[in-house]
Short mmCIF file of C-alpha atoms in Angstrom, two decimals:
data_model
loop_
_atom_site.label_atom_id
_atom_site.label_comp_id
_atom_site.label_asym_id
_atom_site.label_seq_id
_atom_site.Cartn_x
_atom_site.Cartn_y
_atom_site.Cartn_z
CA UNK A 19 18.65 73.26 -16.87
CA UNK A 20 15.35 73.97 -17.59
CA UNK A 21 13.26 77.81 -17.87
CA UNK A 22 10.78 76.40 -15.50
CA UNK A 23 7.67 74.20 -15.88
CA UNK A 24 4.32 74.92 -17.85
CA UNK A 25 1.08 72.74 -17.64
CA UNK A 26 -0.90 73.25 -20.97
CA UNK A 27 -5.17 72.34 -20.39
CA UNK A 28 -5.68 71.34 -23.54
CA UNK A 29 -4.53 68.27 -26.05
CA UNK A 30 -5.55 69.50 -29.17
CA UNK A 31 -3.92 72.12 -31.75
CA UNK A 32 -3.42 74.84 -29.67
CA UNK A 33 -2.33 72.51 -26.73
CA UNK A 34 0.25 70.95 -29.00
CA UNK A 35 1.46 73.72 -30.63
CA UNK A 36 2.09 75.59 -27.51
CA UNK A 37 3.71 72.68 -25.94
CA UNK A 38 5.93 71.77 -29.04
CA UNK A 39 7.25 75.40 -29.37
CA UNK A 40 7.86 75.35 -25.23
CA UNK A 41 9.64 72.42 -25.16
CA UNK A 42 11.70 73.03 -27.59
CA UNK A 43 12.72 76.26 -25.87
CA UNK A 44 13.99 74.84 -22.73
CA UNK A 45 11.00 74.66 -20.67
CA UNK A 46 9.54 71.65 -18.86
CA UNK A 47 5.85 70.80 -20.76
CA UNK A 48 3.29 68.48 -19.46
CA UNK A 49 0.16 68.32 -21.43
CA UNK A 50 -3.34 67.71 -19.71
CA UNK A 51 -6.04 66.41 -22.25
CA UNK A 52 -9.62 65.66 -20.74
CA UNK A 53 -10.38 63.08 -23.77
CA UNK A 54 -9.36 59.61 -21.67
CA UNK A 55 -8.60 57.62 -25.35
CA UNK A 56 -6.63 59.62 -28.40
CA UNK A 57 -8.07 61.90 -29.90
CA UNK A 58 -10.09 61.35 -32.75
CA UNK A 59 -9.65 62.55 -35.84
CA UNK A 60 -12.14 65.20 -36.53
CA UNK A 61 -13.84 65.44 -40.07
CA UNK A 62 -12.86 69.24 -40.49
CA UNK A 63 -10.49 70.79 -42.92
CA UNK A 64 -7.77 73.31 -42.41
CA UNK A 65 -7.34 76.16 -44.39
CA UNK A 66 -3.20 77.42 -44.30
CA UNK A 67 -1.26 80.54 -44.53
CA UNK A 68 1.70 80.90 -44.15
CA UNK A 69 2.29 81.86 -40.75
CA UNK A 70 0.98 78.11 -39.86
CA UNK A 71 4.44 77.16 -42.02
CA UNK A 72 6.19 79.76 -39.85
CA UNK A 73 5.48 77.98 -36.58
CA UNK A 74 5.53 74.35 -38.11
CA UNK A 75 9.35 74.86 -39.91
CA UNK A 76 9.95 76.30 -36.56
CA UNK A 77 8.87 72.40 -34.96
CA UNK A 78 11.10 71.61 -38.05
CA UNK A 79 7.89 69.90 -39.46
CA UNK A 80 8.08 70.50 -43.08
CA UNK A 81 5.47 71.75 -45.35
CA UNK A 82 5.51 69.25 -48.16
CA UNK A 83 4.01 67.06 -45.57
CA UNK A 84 0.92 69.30 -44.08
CA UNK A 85 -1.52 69.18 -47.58
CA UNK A 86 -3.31 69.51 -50.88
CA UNK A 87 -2.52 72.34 -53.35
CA UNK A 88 -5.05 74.28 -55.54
CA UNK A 89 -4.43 76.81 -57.30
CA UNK A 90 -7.48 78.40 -57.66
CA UNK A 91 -10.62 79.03 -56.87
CA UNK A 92 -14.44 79.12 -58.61
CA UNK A 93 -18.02 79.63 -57.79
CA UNK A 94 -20.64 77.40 -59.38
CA UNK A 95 -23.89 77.94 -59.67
CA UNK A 96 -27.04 76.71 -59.12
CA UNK A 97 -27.31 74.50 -62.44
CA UNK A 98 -23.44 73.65 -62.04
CA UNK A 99 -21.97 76.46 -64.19
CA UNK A 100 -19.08 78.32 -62.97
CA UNK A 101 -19.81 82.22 -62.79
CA UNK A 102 -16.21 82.99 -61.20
CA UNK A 103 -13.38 81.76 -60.73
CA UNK A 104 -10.10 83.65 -58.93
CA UNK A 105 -6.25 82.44 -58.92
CA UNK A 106 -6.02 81.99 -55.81
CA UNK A 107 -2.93 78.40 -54.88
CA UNK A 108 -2.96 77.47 -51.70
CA UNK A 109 -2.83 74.41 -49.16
CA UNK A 110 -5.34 72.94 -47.62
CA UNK A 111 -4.97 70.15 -45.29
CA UNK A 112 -7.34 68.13 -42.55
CA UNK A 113 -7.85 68.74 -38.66
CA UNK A 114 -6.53 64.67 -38.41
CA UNK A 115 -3.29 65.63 -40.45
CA UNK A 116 -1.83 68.40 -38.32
CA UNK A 117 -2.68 66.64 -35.27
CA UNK A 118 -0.69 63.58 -36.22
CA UNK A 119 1.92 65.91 -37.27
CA UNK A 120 1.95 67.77 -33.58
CA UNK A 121 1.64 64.76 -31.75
CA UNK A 122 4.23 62.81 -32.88
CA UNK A 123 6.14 65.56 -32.32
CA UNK A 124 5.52 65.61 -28.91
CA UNK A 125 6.74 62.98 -26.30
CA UNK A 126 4.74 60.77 -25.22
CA UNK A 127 5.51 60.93 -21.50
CA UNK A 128 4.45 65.22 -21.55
CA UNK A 129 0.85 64.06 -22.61
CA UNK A 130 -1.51 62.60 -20.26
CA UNK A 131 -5.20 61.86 -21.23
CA UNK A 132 -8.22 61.64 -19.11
CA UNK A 133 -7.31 64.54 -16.90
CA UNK A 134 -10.32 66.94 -16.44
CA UNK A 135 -9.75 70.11 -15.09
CA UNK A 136 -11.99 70.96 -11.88
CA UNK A 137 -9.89 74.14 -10.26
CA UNK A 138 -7.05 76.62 -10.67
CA UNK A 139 -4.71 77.58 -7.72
CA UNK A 140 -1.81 80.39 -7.79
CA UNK A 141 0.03 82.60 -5.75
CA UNK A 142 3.78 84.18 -6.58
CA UNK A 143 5.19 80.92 -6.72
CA UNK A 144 3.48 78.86 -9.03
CA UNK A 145 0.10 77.30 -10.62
CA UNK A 146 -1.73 74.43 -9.57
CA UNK A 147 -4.20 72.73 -11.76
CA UNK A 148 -6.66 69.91 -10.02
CA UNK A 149 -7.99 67.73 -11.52
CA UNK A 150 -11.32 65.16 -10.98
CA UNK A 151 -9.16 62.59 -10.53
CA UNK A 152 -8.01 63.61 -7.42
CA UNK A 153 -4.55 64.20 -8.78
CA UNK A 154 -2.84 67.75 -9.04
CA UNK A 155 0.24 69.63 -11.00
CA UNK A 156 1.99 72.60 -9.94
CA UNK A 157 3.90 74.33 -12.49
CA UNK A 158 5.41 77.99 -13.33
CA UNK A 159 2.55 79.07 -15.70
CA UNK A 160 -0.60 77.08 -16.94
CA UNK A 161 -1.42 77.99 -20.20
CA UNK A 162 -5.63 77.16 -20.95
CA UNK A 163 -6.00 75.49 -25.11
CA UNK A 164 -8.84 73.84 -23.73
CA UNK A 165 -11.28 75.34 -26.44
CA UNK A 166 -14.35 77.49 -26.65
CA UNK A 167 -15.98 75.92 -23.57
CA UNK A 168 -12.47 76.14 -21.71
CA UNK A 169 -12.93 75.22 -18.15
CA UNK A 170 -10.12 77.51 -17.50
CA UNK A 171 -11.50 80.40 -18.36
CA UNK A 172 -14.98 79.63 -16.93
CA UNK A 173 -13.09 79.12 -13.83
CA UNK A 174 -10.90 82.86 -14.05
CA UNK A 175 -13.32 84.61 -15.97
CA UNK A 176 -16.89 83.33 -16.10
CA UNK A 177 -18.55 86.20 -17.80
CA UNK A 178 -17.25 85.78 -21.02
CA UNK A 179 -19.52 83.32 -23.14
CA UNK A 180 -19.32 82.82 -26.46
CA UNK A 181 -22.66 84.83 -28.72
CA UNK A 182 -24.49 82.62 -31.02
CA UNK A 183 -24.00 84.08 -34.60
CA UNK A 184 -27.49 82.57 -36.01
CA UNK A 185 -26.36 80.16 -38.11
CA UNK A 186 -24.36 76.67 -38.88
CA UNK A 187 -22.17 74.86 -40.63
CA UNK A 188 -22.83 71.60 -41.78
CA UNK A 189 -19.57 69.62 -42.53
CA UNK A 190 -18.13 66.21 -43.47
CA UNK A 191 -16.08 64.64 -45.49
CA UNK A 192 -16.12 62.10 -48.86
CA UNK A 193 -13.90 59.68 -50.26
CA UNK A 194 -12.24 61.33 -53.10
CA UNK A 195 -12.99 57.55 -54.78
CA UNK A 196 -16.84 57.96 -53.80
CA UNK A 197 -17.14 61.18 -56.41
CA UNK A 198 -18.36 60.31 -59.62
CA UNK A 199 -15.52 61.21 -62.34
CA UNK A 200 -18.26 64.60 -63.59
CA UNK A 201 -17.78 65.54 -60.08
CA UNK A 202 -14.49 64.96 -59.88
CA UNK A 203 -13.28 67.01 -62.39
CA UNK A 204 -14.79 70.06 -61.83
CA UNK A 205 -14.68 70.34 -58.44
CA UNK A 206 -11.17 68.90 -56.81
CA UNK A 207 -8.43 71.07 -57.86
CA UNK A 208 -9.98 73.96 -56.47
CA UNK A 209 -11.10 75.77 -53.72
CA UNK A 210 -14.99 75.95 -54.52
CA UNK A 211 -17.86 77.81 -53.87
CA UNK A 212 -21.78 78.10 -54.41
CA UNK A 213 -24.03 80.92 -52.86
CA UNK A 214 -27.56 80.46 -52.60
CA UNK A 215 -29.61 83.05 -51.42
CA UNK A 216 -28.26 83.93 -47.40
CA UNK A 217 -26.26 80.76 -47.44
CA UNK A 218 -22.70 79.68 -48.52
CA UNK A 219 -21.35 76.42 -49.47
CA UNK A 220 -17.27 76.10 -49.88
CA UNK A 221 -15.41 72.74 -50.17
CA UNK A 222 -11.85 71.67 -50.89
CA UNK A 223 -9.35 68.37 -51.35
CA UNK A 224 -7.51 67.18 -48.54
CA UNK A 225 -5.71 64.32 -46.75
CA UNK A 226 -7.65 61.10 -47.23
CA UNK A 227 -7.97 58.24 -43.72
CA UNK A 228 -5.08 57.76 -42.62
CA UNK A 229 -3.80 61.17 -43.71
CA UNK A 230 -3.14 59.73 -47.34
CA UNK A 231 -2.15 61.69 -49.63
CA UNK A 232 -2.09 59.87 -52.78
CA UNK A 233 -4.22 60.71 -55.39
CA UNK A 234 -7.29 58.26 -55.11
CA UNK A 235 -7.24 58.39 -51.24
CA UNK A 236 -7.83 61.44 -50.68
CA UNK A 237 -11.21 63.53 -49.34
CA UNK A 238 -12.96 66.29 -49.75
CA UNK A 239 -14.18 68.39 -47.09
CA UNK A 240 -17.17 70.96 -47.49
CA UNK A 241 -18.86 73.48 -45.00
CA UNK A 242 -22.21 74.60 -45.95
CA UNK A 243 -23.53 77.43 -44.29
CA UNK A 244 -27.03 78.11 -43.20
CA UNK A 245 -29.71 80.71 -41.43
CA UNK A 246 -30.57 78.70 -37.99
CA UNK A 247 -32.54 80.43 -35.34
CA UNK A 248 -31.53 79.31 -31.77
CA UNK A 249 -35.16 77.21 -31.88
CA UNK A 250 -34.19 75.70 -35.29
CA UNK A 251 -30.52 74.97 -33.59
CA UNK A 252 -32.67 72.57 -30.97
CA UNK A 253 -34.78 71.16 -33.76
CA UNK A 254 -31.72 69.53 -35.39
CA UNK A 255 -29.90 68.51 -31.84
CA UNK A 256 -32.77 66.41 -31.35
CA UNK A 257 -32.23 62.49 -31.55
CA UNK A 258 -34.14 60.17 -32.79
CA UNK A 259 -35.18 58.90 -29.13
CA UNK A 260 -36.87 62.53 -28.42
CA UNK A 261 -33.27 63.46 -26.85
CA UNK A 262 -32.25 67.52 -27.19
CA UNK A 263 -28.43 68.04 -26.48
CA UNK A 264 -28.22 71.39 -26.16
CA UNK A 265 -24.01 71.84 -25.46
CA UNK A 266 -23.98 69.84 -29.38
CA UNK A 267 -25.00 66.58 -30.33
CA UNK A 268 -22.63 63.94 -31.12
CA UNK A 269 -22.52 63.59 -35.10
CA UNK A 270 -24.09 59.72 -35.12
CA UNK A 271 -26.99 61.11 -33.32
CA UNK A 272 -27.94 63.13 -35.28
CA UNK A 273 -31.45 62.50 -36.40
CA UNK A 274 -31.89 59.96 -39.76
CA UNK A 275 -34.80 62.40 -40.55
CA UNK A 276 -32.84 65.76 -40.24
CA UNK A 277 -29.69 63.77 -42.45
CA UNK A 278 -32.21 63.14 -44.73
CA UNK A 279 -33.73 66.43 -45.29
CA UNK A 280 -30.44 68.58 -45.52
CA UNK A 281 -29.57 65.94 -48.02
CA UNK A 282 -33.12 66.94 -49.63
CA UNK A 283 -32.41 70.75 -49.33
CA UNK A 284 -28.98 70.17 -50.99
CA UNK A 285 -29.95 68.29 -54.27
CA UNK A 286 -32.89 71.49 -53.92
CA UNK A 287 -30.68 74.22 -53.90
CA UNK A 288 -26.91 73.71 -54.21
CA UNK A 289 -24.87 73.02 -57.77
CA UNK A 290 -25.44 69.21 -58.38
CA UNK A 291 -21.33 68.50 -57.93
CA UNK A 292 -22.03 70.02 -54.20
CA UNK A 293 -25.46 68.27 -54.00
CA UNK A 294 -23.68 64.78 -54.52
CA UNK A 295 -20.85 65.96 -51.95
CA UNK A 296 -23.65 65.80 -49.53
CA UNK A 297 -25.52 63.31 -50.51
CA UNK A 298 -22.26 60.53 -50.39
CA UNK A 299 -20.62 62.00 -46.70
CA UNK A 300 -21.43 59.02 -44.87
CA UNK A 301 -21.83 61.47 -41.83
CA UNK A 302 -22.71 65.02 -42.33
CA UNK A 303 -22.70 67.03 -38.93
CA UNK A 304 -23.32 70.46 -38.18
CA UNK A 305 -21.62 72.92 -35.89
CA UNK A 306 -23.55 76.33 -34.76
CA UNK A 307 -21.47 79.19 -35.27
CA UNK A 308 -20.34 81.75 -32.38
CA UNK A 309 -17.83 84.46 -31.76
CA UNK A 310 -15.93 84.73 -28.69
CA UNK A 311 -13.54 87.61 -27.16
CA UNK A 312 -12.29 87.66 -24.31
CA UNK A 313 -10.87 91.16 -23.10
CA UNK A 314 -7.97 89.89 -21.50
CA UNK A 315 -5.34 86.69 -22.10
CA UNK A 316 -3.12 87.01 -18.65
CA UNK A 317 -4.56 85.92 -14.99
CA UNK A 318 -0.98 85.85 -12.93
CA UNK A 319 0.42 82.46 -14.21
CA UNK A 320 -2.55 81.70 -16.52
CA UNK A 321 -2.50 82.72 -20.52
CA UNK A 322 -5.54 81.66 -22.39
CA UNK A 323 -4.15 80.36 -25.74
CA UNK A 324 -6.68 79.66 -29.29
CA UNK A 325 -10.17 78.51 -28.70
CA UNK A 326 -9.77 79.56 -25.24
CA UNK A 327 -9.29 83.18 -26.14
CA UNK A 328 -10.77 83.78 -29.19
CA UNK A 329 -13.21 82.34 -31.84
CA UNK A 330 -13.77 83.78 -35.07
CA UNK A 331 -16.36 82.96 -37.28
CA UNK A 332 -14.96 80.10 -39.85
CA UNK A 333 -15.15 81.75 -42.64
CA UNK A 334 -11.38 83.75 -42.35
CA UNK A 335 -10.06 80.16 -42.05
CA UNK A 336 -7.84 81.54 -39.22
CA UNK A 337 -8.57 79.76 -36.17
CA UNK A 338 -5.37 76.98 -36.18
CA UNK A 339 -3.51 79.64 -37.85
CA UNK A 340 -4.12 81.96 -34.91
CA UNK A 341 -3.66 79.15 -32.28
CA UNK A 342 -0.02 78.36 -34.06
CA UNK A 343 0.92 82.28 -33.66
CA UNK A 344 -0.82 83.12 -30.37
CA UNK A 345 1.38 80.08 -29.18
CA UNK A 346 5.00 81.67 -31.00
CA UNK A 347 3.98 84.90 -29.13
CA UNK A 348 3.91 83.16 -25.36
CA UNK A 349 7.04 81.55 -26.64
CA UNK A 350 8.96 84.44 -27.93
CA UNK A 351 7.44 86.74 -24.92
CA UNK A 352 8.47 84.01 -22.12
CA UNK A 353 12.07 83.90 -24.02
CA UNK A 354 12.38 87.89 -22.70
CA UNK A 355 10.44 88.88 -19.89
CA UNK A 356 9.62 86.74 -16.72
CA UNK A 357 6.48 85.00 -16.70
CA UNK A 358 4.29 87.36 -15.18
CA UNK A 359 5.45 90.72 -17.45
CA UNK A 360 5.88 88.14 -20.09
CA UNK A 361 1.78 86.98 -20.06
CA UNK A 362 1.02 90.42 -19.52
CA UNK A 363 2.67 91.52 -23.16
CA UNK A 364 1.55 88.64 -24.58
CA UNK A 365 -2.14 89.83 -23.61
CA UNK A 366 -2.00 92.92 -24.91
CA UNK A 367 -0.59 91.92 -28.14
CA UNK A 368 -2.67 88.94 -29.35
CA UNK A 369 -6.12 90.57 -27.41
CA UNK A 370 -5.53 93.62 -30.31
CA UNK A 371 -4.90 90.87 -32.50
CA UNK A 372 -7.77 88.44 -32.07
CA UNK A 373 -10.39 91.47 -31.86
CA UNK A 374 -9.83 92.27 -34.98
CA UNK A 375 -10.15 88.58 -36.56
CA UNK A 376 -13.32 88.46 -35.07
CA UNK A 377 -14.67 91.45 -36.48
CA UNK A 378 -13.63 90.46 -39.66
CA UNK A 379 -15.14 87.19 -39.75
CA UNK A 380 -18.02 88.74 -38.55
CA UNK A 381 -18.45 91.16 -41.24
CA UNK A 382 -17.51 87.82 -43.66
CA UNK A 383 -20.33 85.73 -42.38
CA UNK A 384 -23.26 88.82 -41.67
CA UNK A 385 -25.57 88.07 -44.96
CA UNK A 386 -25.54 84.42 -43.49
CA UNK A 387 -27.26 85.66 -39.61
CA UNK A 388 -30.56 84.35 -38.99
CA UNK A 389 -31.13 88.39 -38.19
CA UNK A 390 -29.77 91.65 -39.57
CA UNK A 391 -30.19 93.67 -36.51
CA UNK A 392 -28.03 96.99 -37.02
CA UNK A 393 -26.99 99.09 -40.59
CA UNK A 394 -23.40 98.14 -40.15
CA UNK A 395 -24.47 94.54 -40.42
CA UNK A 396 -26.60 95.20 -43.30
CA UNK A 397 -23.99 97.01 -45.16
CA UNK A 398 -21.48 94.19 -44.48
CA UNK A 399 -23.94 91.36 -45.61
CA UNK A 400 -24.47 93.75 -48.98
CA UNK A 401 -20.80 93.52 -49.17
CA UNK A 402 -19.59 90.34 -48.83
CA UNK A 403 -22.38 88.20 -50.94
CA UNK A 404 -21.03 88.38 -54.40
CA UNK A 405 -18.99 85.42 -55.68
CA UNK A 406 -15.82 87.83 -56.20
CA UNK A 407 -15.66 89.31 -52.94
CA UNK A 408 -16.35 85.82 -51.66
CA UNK A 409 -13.45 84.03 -53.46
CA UNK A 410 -11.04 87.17 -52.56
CA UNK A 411 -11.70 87.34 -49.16
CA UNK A 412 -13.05 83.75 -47.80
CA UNK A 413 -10.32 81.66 -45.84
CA UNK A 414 -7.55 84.63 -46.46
CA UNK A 415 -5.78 86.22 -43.86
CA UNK A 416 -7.03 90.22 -43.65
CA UNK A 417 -4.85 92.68 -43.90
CA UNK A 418 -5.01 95.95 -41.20
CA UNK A 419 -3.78 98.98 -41.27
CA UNK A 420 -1.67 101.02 -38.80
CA UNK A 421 -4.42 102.37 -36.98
CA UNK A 422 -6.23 98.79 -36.65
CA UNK A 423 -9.16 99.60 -39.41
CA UNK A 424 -9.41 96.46 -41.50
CA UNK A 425 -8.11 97.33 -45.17
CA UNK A 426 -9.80 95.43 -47.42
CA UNK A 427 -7.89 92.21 -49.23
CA UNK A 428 -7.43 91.88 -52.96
#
């Protein structure tokens, strides 16, 4: 017999993490994904830590499979020296990778694409999502991964929006055989970084297409970020056709002038290994940068789950990390409590939680804001621009004490 029945918005990480860890619990899972085709596979890496491996040996997915080790990491600088470097090993894998990973995991018959949410019904019976379609499911709990524009929580709790940060992330990914053998060398077996003034470039190896992982075939991923006012933000989600998307332009829209002048600004200003990085993604795409909190996880039946709930700035390298434990902590509270008391613990336990991941990425990205409006900010962009403090405490999990204050890592 089954614990009941749970309806999970949401096919991506979260979605499938949550709906892994239920089923294999005993519960009934049916995942609703709004994307009619697969998914793609995104050109983002994924930093790990090891509560990710916690969650995926607990899908008894094993970690020899998930990425790329370095063992270290270095900051370059502007003429392609390094002026750091920090022992640092760690695994770092691709969006595409872990999704493969979760989804074959999953049966196919619990996932069903194409299936936009449009409204959320509950009383003390159940939950019952509709969908545009026309077509409905009722289950015991619905549990929103639907991501930082989550139609879930627009519909339960519409006042909390995610706050521009004032700036962006340009990202892609290169052909580990595209890098010239200079290149190569200096940069792949490491976790790298280069800091011109108020910006930040990092990059790392991962899986290559088709999540190979032989060396030859695999990529590198990079994330460069930089100052963007919300006007500048429009300027480069303009197409070529005059066309401003203002909820994010798709990445092959993106304007051949704009590609062409970040690839300007990068042989201008970064290390020449990151400049040609740039210059040989075949797609660079950018991604504006917001935070996200929302006070509360539990509405009756409904838990809000990754994305959903919170969104911390990139540069803790936390967010599928977080998604993989928010989604242990529905399991492990729904394995004690009925669902109600059992959404209402898990609330108050990952809401402390994800607070304080956003402040810290926050505080991690400050001397990269468009504006410096208050002293803390000022004091936290004076703190976390030097290339050690970087490499220490980039894409590292932060460490609080008792009382909550953020103890600083290293």
């Amino acid at each position: 017999m089954t614990k009941g029945t749970v309806a999970v918005i949401g096919g991506s990480l979260g979605g499938l993490f949550a709906a892994n860890l239920l089923l294999r619990a005993g519960w009934e899972v049916n995942v609703y994904e709004r994307v009619s085709e697969e998914l793609a596979e995104r050109g983002a890496g994924v930093v790990t830590h090891p509560e990710l491996f916690d969650v995926l040996a607990a899908l008894g997915i094993d970690d020899a499979d998930i990425g790329v080790e370095v063992a270290s990491r270095l900051t370059l600088d502007r003429d392609g020296g390094v002026v750091g470097e920090h022992a640092h090993p760690q695994v770092l894998t691709a969006w595409g990778r872990l999704y493969a990973l979760l989804r074959a995991a999953l049966p196919d018959a619990c996932y069903h694409s194409g299936r936009h949410l449009v409204g959320v019904d509950q009383d003390e019976h159940g939950v019952t999502a509709s969908f545009a379609d026309g077509t409905r499911a009722t289950a015991d709990l619905l549990v929103a991964a639907d991501g930082i524009r989550s139609s879930v929580r627009q519909l339960l709790a519409p006042d909390v929006q995610p706050r521009y940060a004032g700036y962006v992330a340009w990202r892609g990914l290169v052909d580990e055989s595209a890098l010239s053998a200079e290149t190569h060398a200096r940069l792949f077996g490491h976790f790298g970084f280069c800091l011109p003034p108020r910006e930040q470039m990092l990059g790392y190896p991962v899986a290559g297409a088709g999540n190979a992982m032989e060396p030859g075939r695999r990529r590198y991923n990079f994330v460069w970020y930089r100052p963007a006012d919300e006007a500048e933000v429009l300027r480069l989600s303009t197409d070529d056709a005059g066309r401003v998307y203002e909820k994010g332009i798709p990445p092959p829209l993106i304007a051949g002038s704009v590609l062409r002048e970040i690839r300007a600004v990068a042989g201008q200003s970064l290390a020449p290994q990151f400049a040609e990085v740039v210059a040989r993604t075949a797609q660079p795409f950018f991604q504006p940068i917001y935070d996200l909190e929302s006070p509360r996880l539990a509405f009756g039946r409904v838990a809000l789950l990754g994305d959903a709930a919170f969104v911390a700035r990139p540069h803790c390298g936390m967010g599928v990390t977080k998604a993989a434990g928010d989604a242990q902590a529905l399991a492990d509270w729904l394995a004690r409590l009925p669902v109600g008391p059992a959404l209402e613990a898990y609330s108050r336990e990952r809401a402390v939680y994800g607070m304080r991941i956003v402040a810290h990425a926050r505080h991690l990205g400050a001397y990269m804001q468009a504006q410096l409006a208050t002293e803390h900010e000022m004091r936290m962009a004076e703190r976390y621009r030097t290339p050690d403090a970087v490499m220490r405490e980039t894409a590292v999990p932060p460490r609080f004490d008792e009382a909550g204050a953020h103890a600083a890592a290293g």
